[in-house]
CSV table of C-alpha atoms in Angstrom, one decimal:
chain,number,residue,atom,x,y,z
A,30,UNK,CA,19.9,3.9,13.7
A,31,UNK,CA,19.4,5.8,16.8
A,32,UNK,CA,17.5,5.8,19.8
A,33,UNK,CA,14.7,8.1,18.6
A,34,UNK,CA,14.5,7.2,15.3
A,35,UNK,CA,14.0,3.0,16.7
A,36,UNK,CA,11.2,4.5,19.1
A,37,UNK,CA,9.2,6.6,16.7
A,38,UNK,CA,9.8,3.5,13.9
A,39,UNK,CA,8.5,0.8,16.8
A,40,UNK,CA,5.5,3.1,17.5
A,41,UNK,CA,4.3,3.5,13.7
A,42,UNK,CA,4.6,0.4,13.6
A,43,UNK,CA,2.6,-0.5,16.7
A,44,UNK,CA,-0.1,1.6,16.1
A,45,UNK,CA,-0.6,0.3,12.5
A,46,UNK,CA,-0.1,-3.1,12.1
A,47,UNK,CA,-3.5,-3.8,13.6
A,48,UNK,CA,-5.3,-0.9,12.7
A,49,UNK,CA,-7.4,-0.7,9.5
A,50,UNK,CA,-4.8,2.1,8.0
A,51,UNK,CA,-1.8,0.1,6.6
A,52,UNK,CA,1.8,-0.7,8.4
A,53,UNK,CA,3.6,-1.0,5.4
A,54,UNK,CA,3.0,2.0,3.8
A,55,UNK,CA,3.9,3.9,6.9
A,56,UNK,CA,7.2,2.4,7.3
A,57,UNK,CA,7.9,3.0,3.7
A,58,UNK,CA,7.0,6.4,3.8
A,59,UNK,CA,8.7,7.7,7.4
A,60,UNK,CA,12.3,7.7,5.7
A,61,UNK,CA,10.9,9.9,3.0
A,62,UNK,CA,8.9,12.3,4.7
A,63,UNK,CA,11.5,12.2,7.5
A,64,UNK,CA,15.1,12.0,5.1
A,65,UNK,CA,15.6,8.6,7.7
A,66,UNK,CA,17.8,5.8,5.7
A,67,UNK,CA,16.0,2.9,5.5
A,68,UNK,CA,15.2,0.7,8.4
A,69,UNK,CA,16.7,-2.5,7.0
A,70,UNK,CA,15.6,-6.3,7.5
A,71,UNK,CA,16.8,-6.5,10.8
A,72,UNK,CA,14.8,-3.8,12.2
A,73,UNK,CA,11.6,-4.7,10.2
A,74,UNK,CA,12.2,-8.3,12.1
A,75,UNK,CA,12.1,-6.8,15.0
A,76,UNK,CA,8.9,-4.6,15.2
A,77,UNK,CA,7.3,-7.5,14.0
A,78,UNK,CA,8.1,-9.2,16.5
A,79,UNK,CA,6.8,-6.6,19.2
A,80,UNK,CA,3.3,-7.1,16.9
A,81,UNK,CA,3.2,-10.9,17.2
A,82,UNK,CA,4.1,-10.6,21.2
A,83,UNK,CA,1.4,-8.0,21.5
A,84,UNK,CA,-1.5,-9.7,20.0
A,85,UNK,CA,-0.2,-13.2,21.0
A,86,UNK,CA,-0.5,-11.9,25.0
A,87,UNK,CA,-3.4,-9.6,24.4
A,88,UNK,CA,-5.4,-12.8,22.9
A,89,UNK,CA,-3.6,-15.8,25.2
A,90,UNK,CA,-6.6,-17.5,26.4
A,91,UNK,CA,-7.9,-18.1,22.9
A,92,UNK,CA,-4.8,-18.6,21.4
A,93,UNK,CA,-4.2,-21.2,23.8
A,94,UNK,CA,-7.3,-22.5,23.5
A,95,UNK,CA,-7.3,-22.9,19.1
A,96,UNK,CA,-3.8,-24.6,19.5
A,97,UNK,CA,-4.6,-27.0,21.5
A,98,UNK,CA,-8.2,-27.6,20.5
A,99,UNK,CA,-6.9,-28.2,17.0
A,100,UNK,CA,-4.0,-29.9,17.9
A,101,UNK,CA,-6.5,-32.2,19.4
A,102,UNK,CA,-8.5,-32.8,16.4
A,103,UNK,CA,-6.3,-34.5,14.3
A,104,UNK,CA,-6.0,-37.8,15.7
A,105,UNK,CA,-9.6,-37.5,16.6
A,106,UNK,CA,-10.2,-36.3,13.4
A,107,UNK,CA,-13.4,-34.2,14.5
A,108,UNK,CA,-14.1,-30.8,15.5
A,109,UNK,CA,-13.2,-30.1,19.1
A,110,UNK,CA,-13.9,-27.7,21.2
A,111,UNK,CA,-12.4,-24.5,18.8
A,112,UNK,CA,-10.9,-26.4,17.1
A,113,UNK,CA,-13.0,-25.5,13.6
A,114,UNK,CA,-11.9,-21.8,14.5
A,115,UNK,CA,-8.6,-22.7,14.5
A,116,UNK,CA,-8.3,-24.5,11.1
A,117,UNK,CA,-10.3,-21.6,9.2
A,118,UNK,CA,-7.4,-19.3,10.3
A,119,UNK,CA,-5.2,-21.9,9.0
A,120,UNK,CA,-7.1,-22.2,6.0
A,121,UNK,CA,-7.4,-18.4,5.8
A,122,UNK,CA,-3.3,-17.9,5.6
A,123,UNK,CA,-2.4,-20.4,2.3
A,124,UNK,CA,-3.6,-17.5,-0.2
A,125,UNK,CA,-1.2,-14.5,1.7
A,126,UNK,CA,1.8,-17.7,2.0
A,127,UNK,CA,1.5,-18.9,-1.6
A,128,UNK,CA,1.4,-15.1,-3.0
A,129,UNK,CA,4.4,-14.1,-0.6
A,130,UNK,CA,6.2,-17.0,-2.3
A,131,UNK,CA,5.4,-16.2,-5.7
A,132,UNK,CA,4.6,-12.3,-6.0
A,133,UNK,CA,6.6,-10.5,-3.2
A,134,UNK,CA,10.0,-10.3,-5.1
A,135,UNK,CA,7.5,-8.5,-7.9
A,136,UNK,CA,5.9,-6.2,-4.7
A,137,UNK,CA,9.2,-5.4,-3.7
A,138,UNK,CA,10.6,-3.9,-6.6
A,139,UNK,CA,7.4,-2.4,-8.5
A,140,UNK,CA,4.9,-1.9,-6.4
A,141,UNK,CA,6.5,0.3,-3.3
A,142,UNK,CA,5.7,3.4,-5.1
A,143,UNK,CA,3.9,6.6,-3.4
A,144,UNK,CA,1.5,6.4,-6.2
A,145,UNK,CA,0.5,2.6,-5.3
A,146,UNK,CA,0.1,4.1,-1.6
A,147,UNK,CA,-2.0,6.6,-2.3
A,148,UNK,CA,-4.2,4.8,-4.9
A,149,UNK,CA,-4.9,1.6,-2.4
A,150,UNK,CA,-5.1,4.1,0.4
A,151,UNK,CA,-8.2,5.8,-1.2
A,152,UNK,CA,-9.7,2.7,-3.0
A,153,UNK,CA,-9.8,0.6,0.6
A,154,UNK,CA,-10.8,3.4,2.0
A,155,UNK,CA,-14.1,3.5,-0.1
A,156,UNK,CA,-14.5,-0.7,0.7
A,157,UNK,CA,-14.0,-0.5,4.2
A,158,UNK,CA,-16.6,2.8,4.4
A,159,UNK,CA,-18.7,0.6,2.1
A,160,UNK,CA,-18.2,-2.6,3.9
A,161,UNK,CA,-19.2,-0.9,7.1
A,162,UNK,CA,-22.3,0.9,5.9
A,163,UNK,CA,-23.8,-1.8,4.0
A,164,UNK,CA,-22.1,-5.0,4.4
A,165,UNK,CA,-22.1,-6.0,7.9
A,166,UNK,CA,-24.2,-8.5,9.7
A,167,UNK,CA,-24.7,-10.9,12.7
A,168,UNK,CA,-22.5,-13.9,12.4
A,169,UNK,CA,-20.0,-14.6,14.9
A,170,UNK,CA,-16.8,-16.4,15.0
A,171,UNK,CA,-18.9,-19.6,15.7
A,172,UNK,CA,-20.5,-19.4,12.3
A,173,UNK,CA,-16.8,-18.6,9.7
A,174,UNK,CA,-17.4,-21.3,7.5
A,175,UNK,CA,-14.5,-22.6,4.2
A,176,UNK,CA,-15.6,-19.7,2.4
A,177,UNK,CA,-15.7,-17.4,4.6
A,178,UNK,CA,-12.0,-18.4,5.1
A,179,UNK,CA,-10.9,-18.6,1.7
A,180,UNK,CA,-12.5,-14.6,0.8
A,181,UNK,CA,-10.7,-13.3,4.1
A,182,UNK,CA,-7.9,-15.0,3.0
A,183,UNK,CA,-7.9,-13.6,-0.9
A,184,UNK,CA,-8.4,-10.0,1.2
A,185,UNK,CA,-4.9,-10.8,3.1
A,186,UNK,CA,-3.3,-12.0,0.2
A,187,UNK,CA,-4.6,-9.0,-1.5
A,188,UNK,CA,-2.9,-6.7,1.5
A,189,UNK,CA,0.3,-7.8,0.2
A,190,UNK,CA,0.3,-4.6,-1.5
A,191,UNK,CA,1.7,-1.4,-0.1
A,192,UNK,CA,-0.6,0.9,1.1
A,193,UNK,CA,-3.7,-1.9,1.6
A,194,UNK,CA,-3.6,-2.6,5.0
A,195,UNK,CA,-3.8,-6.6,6.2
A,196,UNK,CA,-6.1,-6.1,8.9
A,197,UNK,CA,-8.2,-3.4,6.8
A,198,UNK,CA,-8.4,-5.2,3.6
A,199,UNK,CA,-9.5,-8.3,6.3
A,200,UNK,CA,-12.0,-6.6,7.9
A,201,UNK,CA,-13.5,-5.4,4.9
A,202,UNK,CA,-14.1,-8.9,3.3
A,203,UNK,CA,-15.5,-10.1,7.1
A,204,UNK,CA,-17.8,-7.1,7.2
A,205,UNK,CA,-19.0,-8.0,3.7
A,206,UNK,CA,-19.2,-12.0,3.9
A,207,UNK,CA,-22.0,-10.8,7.0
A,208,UNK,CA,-19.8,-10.9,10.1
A,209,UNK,CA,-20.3,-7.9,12.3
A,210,UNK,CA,-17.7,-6.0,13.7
A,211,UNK,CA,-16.5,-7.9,16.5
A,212,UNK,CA,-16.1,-10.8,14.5
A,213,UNK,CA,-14.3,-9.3,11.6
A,214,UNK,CA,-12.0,-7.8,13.9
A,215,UNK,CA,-10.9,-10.9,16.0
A,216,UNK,CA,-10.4,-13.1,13.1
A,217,UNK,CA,-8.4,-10.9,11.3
A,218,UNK,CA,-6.5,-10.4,14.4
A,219,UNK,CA,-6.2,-14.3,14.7
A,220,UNK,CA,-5.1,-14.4,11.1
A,221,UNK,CA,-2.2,-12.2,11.9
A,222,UNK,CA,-0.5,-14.8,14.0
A,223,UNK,CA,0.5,-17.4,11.5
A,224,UNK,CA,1.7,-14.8,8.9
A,225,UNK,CA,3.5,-12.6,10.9
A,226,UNK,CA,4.9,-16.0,12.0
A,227,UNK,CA,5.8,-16.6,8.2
A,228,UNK,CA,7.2,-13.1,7.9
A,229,UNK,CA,9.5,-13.2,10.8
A,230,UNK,CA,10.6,-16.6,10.2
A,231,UNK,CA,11.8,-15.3,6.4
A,232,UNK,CA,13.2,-11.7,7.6
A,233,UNK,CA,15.4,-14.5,10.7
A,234,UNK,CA,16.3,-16.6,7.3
A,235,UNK,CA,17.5,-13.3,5.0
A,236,UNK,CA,19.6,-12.1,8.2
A,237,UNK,CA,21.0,-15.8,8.7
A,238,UNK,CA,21.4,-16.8,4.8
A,239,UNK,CA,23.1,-13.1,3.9
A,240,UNK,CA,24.9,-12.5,7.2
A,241,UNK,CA,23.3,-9.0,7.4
A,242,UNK,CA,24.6,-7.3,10.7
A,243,UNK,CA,21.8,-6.3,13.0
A,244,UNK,CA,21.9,-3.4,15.6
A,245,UNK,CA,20.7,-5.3,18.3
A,246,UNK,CA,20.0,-2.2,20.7
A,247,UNK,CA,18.2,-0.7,17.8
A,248,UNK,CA,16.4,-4.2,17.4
A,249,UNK,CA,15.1,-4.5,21.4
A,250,UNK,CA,14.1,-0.6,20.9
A,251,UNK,CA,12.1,-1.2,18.5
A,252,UNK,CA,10.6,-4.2,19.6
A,253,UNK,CA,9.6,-3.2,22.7
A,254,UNK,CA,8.1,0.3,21.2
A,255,UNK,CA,5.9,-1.4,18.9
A,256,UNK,CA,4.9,-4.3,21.6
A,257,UNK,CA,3.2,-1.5,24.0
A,258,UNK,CA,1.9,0.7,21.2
A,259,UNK,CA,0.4,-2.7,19.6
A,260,UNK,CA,-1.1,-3.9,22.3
A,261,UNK,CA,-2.9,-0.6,23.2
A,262,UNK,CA,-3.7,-0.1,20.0
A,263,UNK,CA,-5.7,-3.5,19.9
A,264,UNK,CA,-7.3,-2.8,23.3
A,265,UNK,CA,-8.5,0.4,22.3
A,266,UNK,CA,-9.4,-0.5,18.7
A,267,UNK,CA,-11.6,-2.8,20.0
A,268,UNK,CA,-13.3,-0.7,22.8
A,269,UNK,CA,-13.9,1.7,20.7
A,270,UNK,CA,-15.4,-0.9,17.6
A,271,UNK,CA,-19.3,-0.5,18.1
A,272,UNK,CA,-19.2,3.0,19.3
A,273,UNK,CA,-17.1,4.9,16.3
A,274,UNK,CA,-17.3,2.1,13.5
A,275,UNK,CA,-14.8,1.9,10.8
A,276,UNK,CA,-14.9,5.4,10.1
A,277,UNK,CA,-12.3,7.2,11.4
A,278,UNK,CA,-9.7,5.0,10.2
A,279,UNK,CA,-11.8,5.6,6.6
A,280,UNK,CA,-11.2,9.8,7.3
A,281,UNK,CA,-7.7,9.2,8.5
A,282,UNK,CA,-7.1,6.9,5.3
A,283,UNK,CA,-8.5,9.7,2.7
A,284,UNK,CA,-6.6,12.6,4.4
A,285,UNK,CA,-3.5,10.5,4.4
A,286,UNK,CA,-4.2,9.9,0.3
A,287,UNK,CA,-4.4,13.5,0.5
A,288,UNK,CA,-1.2,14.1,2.1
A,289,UNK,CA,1.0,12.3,0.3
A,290,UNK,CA,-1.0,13.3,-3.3
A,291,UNK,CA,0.5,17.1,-1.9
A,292,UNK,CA,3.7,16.1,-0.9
A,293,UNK,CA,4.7,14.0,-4.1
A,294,UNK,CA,2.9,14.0,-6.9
């Protein structure tokens, strides 16, 4: 890999791992539209770690605050402090863990197909518009309650597949369990923390239990490009949240479909 190709991968990446538009099925589709080789597992470890550094710093305080809050809560064994907050993402990661287990070797091999992309591409695209439009409402992080957790959580799991988009496919089910857009946003970017944890942690095991050789200055390239693009990216997604909605990542999302629907199919 060289230098430019680790930069532009770790700025894709950056940009949409937390936006509503789908990381996945970006990094799938760069080597084709661009003739690149593919990344490889040691790469796709890295950026991912740049993502969990980025939103991990760019949310510290509260990060700090659910750990320890919860931590605290199990030998009183009562809510403390954030401590509720912090068990509903918990709660909210078992359905995307259990169908990585059982479903991702399946995902892997079927469903990272361009015609996948582009047909959950324009289908979330319609629930997020949708979800926006009609769905959202008041409730705040204070108020995510066990089922709120468990839909959100179906929506990651969900996200599993190409071209869905974690933190859209997230969003959407906030927006239409009644959260508003702030809320949606914040707990789908809690949510990522634990299962790009999980991620990581099996890309580190793949590399360990195949002895797969990794380009390490390729690997702090890329991890540093999609640190700084990822944590502008959050910044500005959320200053921008109340004033321009969901819907240019809905535009961007349909003329991407469109794309893609010229260039292969």
């Amino acid at each position: 890999m060289d230098l430019w190709q680790a930069i532009i991968l770790g700025i894709v990446q950056g940009i949409t791992e937390f936006l509503p538009i789908s990381s996945s099925a970006h990094l799938i589709l760069m080597p084709a539209l661009t003739g690149w080789s593919d990344q490889g597992v040691g790469f796709d470890l890295s950026v991912h770690v740049g993502t969990l550094l980025a939103v991990v710093l760019y949310f510290r305080k509260d990060v700090a605050t659910l750990l320890v809050d919860g931590l605290r809560s199990i030998p009183a064994r009562r809510n403390l402090g954030q401590s509720h907050l912090g068990w509903m993402v918990v709660m909210a990661t078992i359905p995307a863990c259990v169908a990585g287990v059982f479903l991702l070797d399946y995902i892997d091999s079927v469903l990272r197909a361009v015609g996948v992309i582009i047909t959950t591409t324009v289908v979330f695209a319609v629930l997020l518009a949708a979800a926006d439009r009609w769905g959202r409402g008041q409730r705040q992080l204070t108020d995510i309650g066990w089922l709120d957790a468990i839909i959100v959580g179906l929506a990651q799991a969900l996200a599993l597949i190409p071209g869905t988009s974690r933190s859209g496919a997230t969003i959407t089910a906030g927006l239409f369990m009644g959260l508003d857009r702030e809320t949606a946003s914040k707990f789908s970017f809690f949510m990522a923390i634990p299962i790009t944890i999980a991620a990581a942690s099996i890309k580190l095991l793949t590399i360990w239990s195949e002895s797969i050789a990794v380009d390490w200055t390729g690997f702090l390239i890329g991890g540093i490009a999609s640190f700084i693009t990822a944590i502008t990216a959050i910044h500005l997604f959320l200053k921008w949240l109340n004033a321009f909605g969901m819907w240019p990542y809905v535009i961007y999302r349909l003329m991407l479909a469109g794309v893609l629907y010229w260039l292969f199919v």
